[in-house]
Amino acid sequence: MQPHDHDLGLAHDLERLMRQAGNRRGALRWLLGGAGGLAGLTLAGCGGGGDASTGSSSSSSSSGSSSSGSSGSSSGGSTSSSCVVIPEETAGPYPGDGSNTANGSIANALALSGIVRSDIRSSIAGASGVATGVPLQVVIELVNTNSSCADLSGYAIYLWHCDALGRYSMYSSGVTGENYLRGVQPTGSDGTATFTTIYPGCYSGRMPHMHFEVYRSTTTASSWSNKLKTSQIAFPTDVSSAVYATSGYSGSAANAAAISFATDNIFSDGYTSQLATLTGSASAGYVATIRVGISV
């Protein structure tokens, strides 16, 4: 494992807001035709991407009861009826939104042709890599906390995350020429944006997570300077354990065992409104649903 160069320290800590409890819609039913192409990869080192910190092996009891990867399982997510703004979080060092560089050039996946897409498993714009792992459908419901959590349609969500080996496309060694696991989707009339992807791996120092940014429209989702909100999605520990017991996630089980929500430097001050609800199984795939509240 390479030394971590992505601890944001005090600058990040000043950026984080007080957490509050949030709510979710119930998990959607989703059937997948099998796991399909689980990665036969070996660990080449977790390329890591996000704000690393060391931690203990304890896990949060808020992750839900263990599903053991069984079909139809449900875990995570709050059932609170409150309507809250999701916490603002750092985009981390690998956003690919034009805010920083990779390999000496501005890294902006938002400028790529074809970046507005639902299935983000493949690279685009001349790159040909495909991320493999346990299938995951992510359903994000965007709501307005200033209007009793009314659905927000016509907005855009940029989602990105690491692959099964903990690497971020465009930045991490071995995948600098790829741009998979990045994509933009508009929200529909029901406020939802749906992505087809894989379950993220767990690299050393962070709980499994995904990053996202909210934009007013797909037109404005071209640069970080236009974003309205940046946050992260957390995943239940029992589901992560089931996924990391499958092939293709070398190193993730050990990394996950060495961290907890209490010691993660993003989620340690609360993660209720950021915890997705998961249904499905490691063999057939999962659906993750989460309600994201913003104030507009």
CSV table of C-alpha atoms in Angstrom, one decimal:
chain,number,residue,atom,x,y,z
A,1,MET,CA,0.0,0.0,0.0
A,2,GLN,CA,1.4,3.4,-0.9
A,3,PRO,CA,1.7,6.1,1.8
A,4,HIS,CA,-1.3,8.3,1.9
A,5,ASP,CA,-0.9,11.8,0.5
A,6,HIS,CA,-4.5,12.8,0.7
A,7,ASP,CA,-5.1,13.9,4.3
A,8,LEU,CA,-6.6,17.3,3.9
A,9,GLY,CA,-6.1,18.3,7.6
A,10,LEU,CA,-7.4,21.5,9.1
A,11,ALA,CA,-8.5,23.0,5.7
A,12,HIS,CA,-10.9,20.1,5.3
A,13,ASP,CA,-12.1,20.1,8.9
A,14,LEU,CA,-13.1,23.8,8.6
A,15,GLU,CA,-15.1,22.9,5.5
A,16,ARG,CA,-17.3,20.2,7.1
A,17,LEU,CA,-20.7,21.2,8.5
A,18,MET,CA,-22.7,19.9,11.5
A,19,ARG,CA,-24.5,16.6,10.6
A,20,GLN,CA,-28.2,16.1,11.1
A,21,ALA,CA,-30.4,13.1,10.7
A,22,GLY,CA,-32.1,12.7,7.3
A,23,ASN,CA,-34.6,10.5,5.6
A,24,ARG,CA,-34.9,8.2,2.6
A,25,ARG,CA,-37.5,6.8,0.3
A,26,GLY,CA,-37.9,3.1,0.7
A,27,ALA,CA,-35.5,0.9,-1.4
A,28,LEU,CA,-36.5,0.3,-5.0
A,29,ARG,CA,-36.8,-3.2,-6.3
A,30,TRP,CA,-34.3,-4.0,-8.9
A,31,LEU,CA,-33.5,-7.3,-10.7
A,32,LEU,CA,-30.2,-7.9,-12.3
A,33,GLY,CA,-29.4,-10.8,-14.5
A,34,GLY,CA,-26.6,-12.1,-12.4
A,35,ALA,CA,-23.4,-10.5,-11.1
A,36,GLY,CA,-21.9,-10.4,-14.6
A,37,GLY,CA,-18.2,-10.1,-15.1
A,38,LEU,CA,-17.0,-9.9,-11.5
A,39,ALA,CA,-13.4,-8.7,-11.5
A,40,GLY,CA,-10.7,-11.3,-11.6
A,41,LEU,CA,-8.2,-8.6,-10.5
A,42,THR,CA,-5.4,-8.9,-8.1
A,43,LEU,CA,-4.4,-6.1,-5.7
A,44,ALA,CA,-1.8,-3.8,-7.3
A,45,GLY,CA,-2.0,-1.4,-4.4
A,46,CYS,CA,-5.1,0.7,-3.4
A,47,GLY,CA,-4.6,3.8,-5.4
A,48,GLY,CA,-6.7,5.5,-2.8
A,49,GLY,CA,-8.7,8.6,-3.3
A,50,GLY,CA,-10.1,10.6,-0.5
A,51,ASP,CA,-9.1,11.8,2.8
A,52,ALA,CA,-7.2,9.1,4.5
A,53,SER,CA,-6.9,8.5,8.2
A,54,THR,CA,-5.9,5.5,10.3
A,55,GLY,CA,-8.6,3.9,12.4
A,56,SER,CA,-9.7,1.0,14.6
A,57,SER,CA,-11.4,-2.2,13.5
A,58,SER,CA,-14.7,-1.4,15.2
A,59,SER,CA,-17.8,-0.9,13.1
A,60,SER,CA,-20.9,1.2,13.5
A,61,SER,CA,-24.0,-0.4,14.8
A,62,SER,CA,-26.0,2.0,12.6
A,63,SER,CA,-25.1,0.0,9.6
A,64,GLY,CA,-28.1,-2.3,9.9
A,65,SER,CA,-28.3,-6.0,10.6
A,66,SER,CA,-26.1,-8.3,8.7
A,67,SER,CA,-27.5,-9.4,5.3
A,68,SER,CA,-24.8,-12.0,4.6
A,69,GLY,CA,-25.4,-11.1,0.9
A,70,SER,CA,-28.8,-12.8,0.9
A,71,SER,CA,-31.3,-11.9,-1.8
A,72,GLY,CA,-33.8,-9.2,-0.9
A,73,SER,CA,-31.7,-8.0,2.0
A,74,SER,CA,-32.1,-4.4,3.2
A,75,SER,CA,-29.6,-2.4,5.2
A,76,GLY,CA,-28.7,1.1,6.1
A,77,GLY,CA,-30.6,4.4,5.7
A,78,SER,CA,-32.6,6.4,8.1
A,79,THR,CA,-36.4,6.2,8.4
A,80,SER,CA,-36.7,9.6,10.0
A,81,SER,CA,-39.4,11.9,8.7
A,82,SER,CA,-37.2,15.0,9.1
A,83,CYS,CA,-36.2,17.0,6.1
A,84,VAL,CA,-32.5,18.2,6.3
A,85,VAL,CA,-29.7,19.5,4.1
A,86,ILE,CA,-27.1,16.8,3.4
A,87,PRO,CA,-23.7,17.8,4.9
A,88,GLU,CA,-21.2,19.6,2.7
A,89,GLU,CA,-18.1,17.5,2.2
A,90,THR,CA,-14.7,17.7,0.5
A,91,ALA,CA,-14.6,16.6,-3.1
A,92,GLY,CA,-11.3,14.9,-2.2
A,93,PRO,CA,-8.1,15.0,-4.3
A,94,TYR,CA,-9.6,13.1,-7.3
A,95,PRO,CA,-12.8,14.9,-8.4
A,96,GLY,CA,-12.1,15.2,-12.1
A,97,ASP,CA,-14.3,18.3,-12.2
A,98,GLY,CA,-11.7,20.8,-13.4
A,99,SER,CA,-10.7,22.0,-10.0
A,100,ASN,CA,-7.2,20.3,-10.0
A,101,THR,CA,-4.7,18.6,-12.2
A,102,ALA,CA,-3.7,15.1,-13.0
A,103,ASN,CA,-0.4,14.2,-14.8
A,104,GLY,CA,0.3,17.9,-15.3
A,105,SER,CA,-3.1,18.7,-17.0
A,106,ILE,CA,-6.4,20.0,-15.7
A,107,ALA,CA,-8.5,16.9,-15.0
A,108,ASN,CA,-12.1,17.6,-16.1
A,109,ALA,CA,-14.3,14.6,-16.9
A,110,LEU,CA,-17.2,17.0,-17.1
A,111,ALA,CA,-15.9,18.3,-20.4
A,112,LEU,CA,-15.8,14.8,-22.0
A,113,SER,CA,-18.1,13.9,-24.8
A,114,GLY,CA,-20.6,11.4,-23.4
A,115,ILE,CA,-20.2,12.2,-19.8
A,116,VAL,CA,-24.0,12.6,-19.4
A,117,ARG,CA,-24.8,8.9,-19.0
A,118,SER,CA,-26.5,6.4,-16.7
A,119,ASP,CA,-24.1,3.5,-17.0
A,120,ILE,CA,-20.7,4.7,-15.8
A,121,ARG,CA,-18.8,1.4,-15.8
A,122,SER,CA,-17.0,2.0,-19.1
A,123,SER,CA,-14.5,4.7,-20.0
A,124,ILE,CA,-15.5,7.1,-22.8
A,125,ALA,CA,-14.0,9.7,-25.2
A,126,GLY,CA,-11.4,7.3,-26.7
A,127,ALA,CA,-10.6,5.4,-23.5
A,128,SER,CA,-11.7,1.8,-23.4
A,129,GLY,CA,-11.3,0.5,-19.9
A,130,VAL,CA,-14.3,-1.1,-18.1
A,131,ALA,CA,-14.6,-1.3,-14.3
A,132,THR,CA,-15.7,-4.7,-13.0
A,133,GLY,CA,-17.2,-5.7,-9.7
A,134,VAL,CA,-20.5,-6.4,-7.9
A,135,PRO,CA,-23.3,-4.6,-9.9
A,136,LEU,CA,-24.8,-1.6,-8.2
A,137,GLN,CA,-27.6,0.7,-9.2
A,138,VAL,CA,-27.5,4.0,-7.4
A,139,VAL,CA,-30.8,6.0,-7.1
A,140,ILE,CA,-30.4,9.5,-5.8
A,141,GLU,CA,-33.5,11.5,-5.0
A,142,LEU,CA,-32.8,15.3,-4.9
A,143,VAL,CA,-35.2,17.3,-2.8
A,144,ASN,CA,-35.6,20.9,-1.7
A,145,THR,CA,-35.4,21.4,2.1
A,146,ASN,CA,-36.9,24.9,1.7
A,147,SER,CA,-40.1,23.3,0.3
A,148,SER,CA,-40.9,20.4,2.6
A,149,CYS,CA,-38.5,18.2,0.6
A,150,ALA,CA,-40.3,18.6,-2.7
A,151,ASP,CA,-38.6,16.7,-5.5
A,152,LEU,CA,-36.2,18.8,-7.7
A,153,SER,CA,-36.4,18.0,-11.4
A,154,GLY,CA,-34.1,19.1,-14.1
A,155,TYR,CA,-31.1,19.4,-11.9
A,156,ALA,CA,-27.9,17.3,-12.5
A,157,ILE,CA,-25.8,15.1,-10.3
A,158,TYR,CA,-22.1,14.2,-11.1
A,159,LEU,CA,-21.2,10.9,-9.4
A,160,TRP,CA,-17.7,9.4,-9.1
A,161,HIS,CA,-16.0,6.8,-7.0
A,162,CYS,CA,-13.1,4.3,-6.9
A,163,ASP,CA,-13.0,0.9,-8.6
A,164,ALA,CA,-12.9,-2.5,-6.9
A,165,LEU,CA,-9.2,-2.0,-6.2
A,166,GLY,CA,-9.6,1.4,-4.6
A,167,ARG,CA,-8.3,3.3,-7.7
A,168,TYR,CA,-9.7,6.5,-9.1
A,169,SER,CA,-9.7,6.8,-12.9
A,170,MET,CA,-7.7,9.8,-14.3
A,171,TYR,CA,-5.5,9.9,-11.2
A,172,SER,CA,-4.4,6.5,-9.8
A,173,SER,CA,-1.5,4.5,-11.1
A,174,GLY,CA,-2.6,2.0,-13.7
A,175,VAL,CA,-5.8,3.9,-14.6
A,176,THR,CA,-4.6,7.4,-15.4
A,177,GLY,CA,-5.8,7.0,-19.0
A,178,GLU,CA,-9.3,5.8,-18.0
A,179,ASN,CA,-12.3,7.9,-17.0
A,180,TYR,CA,-14.7,5.1,-15.9
A,181,LEU,CA,-16.9,5.4,-12.8
A,182,ARG,CA,-17.7,9.0,-13.5
A,183,GLY,CA,-20.9,10.3,-15.0
A,184,VAL,CA,-23.6,13.0,-14.9
A,185,GLN,CA,-27.3,12.4,-14.8
A,186,PRO,CA,-30.3,14.8,-14.8
A,187,THR,CA,-33.0,14.4,-12.2
A,188,GLY,CA,-36.4,13.4,-13.6
A,189,SER,CA,-39.9,14.6,-12.7
A,190,ASP,CA,-39.7,12.6,-9.5
A,191,GLY,CA,-36.3,14.2,-8.5
A,192,THR,CA,-34.3,11.0,-9.1
A,193,ALA,CA,-31.1,10.4,-11.0
A,194,THR,CA,-30.1,6.7,-11.5
A,195,PHE,CA,-26.6,5.4,-12.2
A,196,THR,CA,-25.5,1.8,-13.1
A,197,THR,CA,-22.1,1.1,-11.6
A,198,ILE,CA,-20.2,-1.3,-9.4
A,199,TYR,CA,-19.9,-1.4,-5.6
A,200,PRO,CA,-16.8,0.6,-4.6
A,201,GLY,CA,-13.7,-1.0,-3.1
A,202,CYS,CA,-12.3,0.0,0.2
A,203,TYR,CA,-8.9,1.6,0.3
A,204,SER,CA,-6.8,2.1,3.4
A,205,GLY,CA,-8.0,4.9,5.7
A,206,ARG,CA,-11.6,5.5,4.4
A,207,MET,CA,-14.9,3.8,4.8
A,208,PRO,CA,-16.5,2.7,1.5
A,209,HIS,CA,-18.0,5.8,-0.1
A,210,MET,CA,-19.0,7.6,-3.3
A,211,HIS,CA,-18.6,11.3,-4.1
A,212,PHE,CA,-21.2,13.5,-5.8
A,213,GLU,CA,-21.8,17.1,-6.8
A,214,VAL,CA,-25.1,18.8,-7.5
A,215,TYR,CA,-25.6,21.2,-10.4
A,216,ARG,CA,-28.6,23.3,-11.5
A,217,SER,CA,-28.7,21.5,-14.9
A,218,THR,CA,-26.6,19.3,-17.2
A,219,THR,CA,-25.6,22.4,-19.1
A,220,THR,CA,-24.0,24.0,-16.0
A,221,ALA,CA,-22.4,20.6,-15.0
A,222,SER,CA,-19.3,21.5,-17.0
A,223,SER,CA,-17.1,22.8,-14.2
A,224,TRP,CA,-16.8,22.6,-10.4
A,225,SER,CA,-17.2,26.4,-10.3
A,226,ASN,CA,-20.9,25.9,-11.0
A,227,LYS,CA,-21.7,23.3,-8.4
A,228,LEU,CA,-24.4,23.9,-5.8
A,229,LYS,CA,-23.4,21.1,-3.3
A,230,THR,CA,-20.7,18.5,-2.7
A,231,SER,CA,-21.1,15.5,-0.5
A,232,GLN,CA,-20.5,11.8,-0.1
A,233,ILE,CA,-22.5,8.6,0.2
A,234,ALA,CA,-21.8,6.1,2.9
A,235,PHE,CA,-22.5,2.3,2.7
A,236,PRO,CA,-23.7,-0.2,5.4
A,237,THR,CA,-20.9,-2.3,6.8
A,238,ASP,CA,-22.7,-5.6,6.5
A,239,VAL,CA,-23.3,-5.1,2.8
A,240,SER,CA,-19.6,-4.1,2.3
A,241,SER,CA,-18.5,-7.3,4.1
A,242,ALA,CA,-20.7,-9.4,1.8
A,243,VAL,CA,-19.3,-7.7,-1.3
A,244,TYR,CA,-15.6,-7.8,-0.1
A,245,ALA,CA,-15.9,-11.6,0.4
A,246,THR,CA,-16.3,-12.0,-3.4
A,247,SER,CA,-13.5,-12.1,-6.0
A,248,GLY,CA,-12.1,-8.9,-7.4
A,249,TYR,CA,-11.9,-6.9,-4.2
A,250,SER,CA,-8.5,-7.9,-3.1
A,251,GLY,CA,-7.5,-5.9,0.0
A,252,SER,CA,-10.9,-4.3,0.6
A,253,ALA,CA,-11.9,-6.7,3.4
A,254,ALA,CA,-8.7,-6.0,5.4
A,255,ASN,CA,-8.9,-2.2,4.8
A,256,ALA,CA,-12.6,-2.2,5.9
A,257,ALA,CA,-11.7,-4.1,9.0
A,258,ALA,CA,-9.2,-1.4,10.0
A,259,ILE,CA,-11.6,1.5,9.9
A,260,SER,CA,-15.0,2.4,11.2
A,261,PHE,CA,-17.5,5.3,10.9
A,262,ALA,CA,-16.2,6.5,14.3
A,263,THR,CA,-12.7,6.8,13.0
A,264,ASP,CA,-13.3,7.8,9.4
A,265,ASN,CA,-12.4,11.5,9.1
A,266,ILE,CA,-15.4,12.3,6.9
A,267,PHE,CA,-18.2,10.4,8.6
A,268,SER,CA,-16.9,10.5,12.2
A,269,ASP,CA,-19.1,13.5,13.1
A,270,GLY,CA,-22.2,11.8,11.8
A,271,TYR,CA,-23.4,10.1,8.7
A,272,THR,CA,-27.1,9.4,9.1
A,273,SER,CA,-28.3,11.5,6.3
A,274,GLN,CA,-25.5,10.2,4.0
A,275,LEU,CA,-26.1,6.4,4.6
A,276,ALA,CA,-27.6,4.7,1.6
A,277,THR,CA,-30.3,2.0,1.9
A,278,LEU,CA,-29.2,-1.2,0.1
A,279,THR,CA,-31.3,-4.0,-1.2
A,280,GLY,CA,-30.2,-7.1,-3.1
A,281,SER,CA,-27.3,-9.5,-2.8
A,282,ALA,CA,-23.6,-9.9,-3.6
A,283,SER,CA,-24.4,-12.6,-6.2
A,284,ALA,CA,-27.2,-10.7,-8.1
A,285,GLY,CA,-26.2,-7.1,-7.4
A,286,TYR,CA,-27.6,-4.3,-5.2
A,287,VAL,CA,-29.7,-1.2,-5.4
A,288,ALA,CA,-28.6,1.8,-3.3
A,289,THR,CA,-31.2,4.5,-2.6
A,290,ILE,CA,-30.6,7.8,-0.9
A,291,ARG,CA,-32.5,11.1,-0.4
A,292,VAL,CA,-30.3,14.2,-0.9
A,293,GLY,CA,-31.6,17.4,0.6
A,294,ILE,CA,-30.3,20.8,-0.6
A,295,SER,CA,-31.6,24.3,0.1
A,296,VAL,CA,-32.6,26.2,-3.0
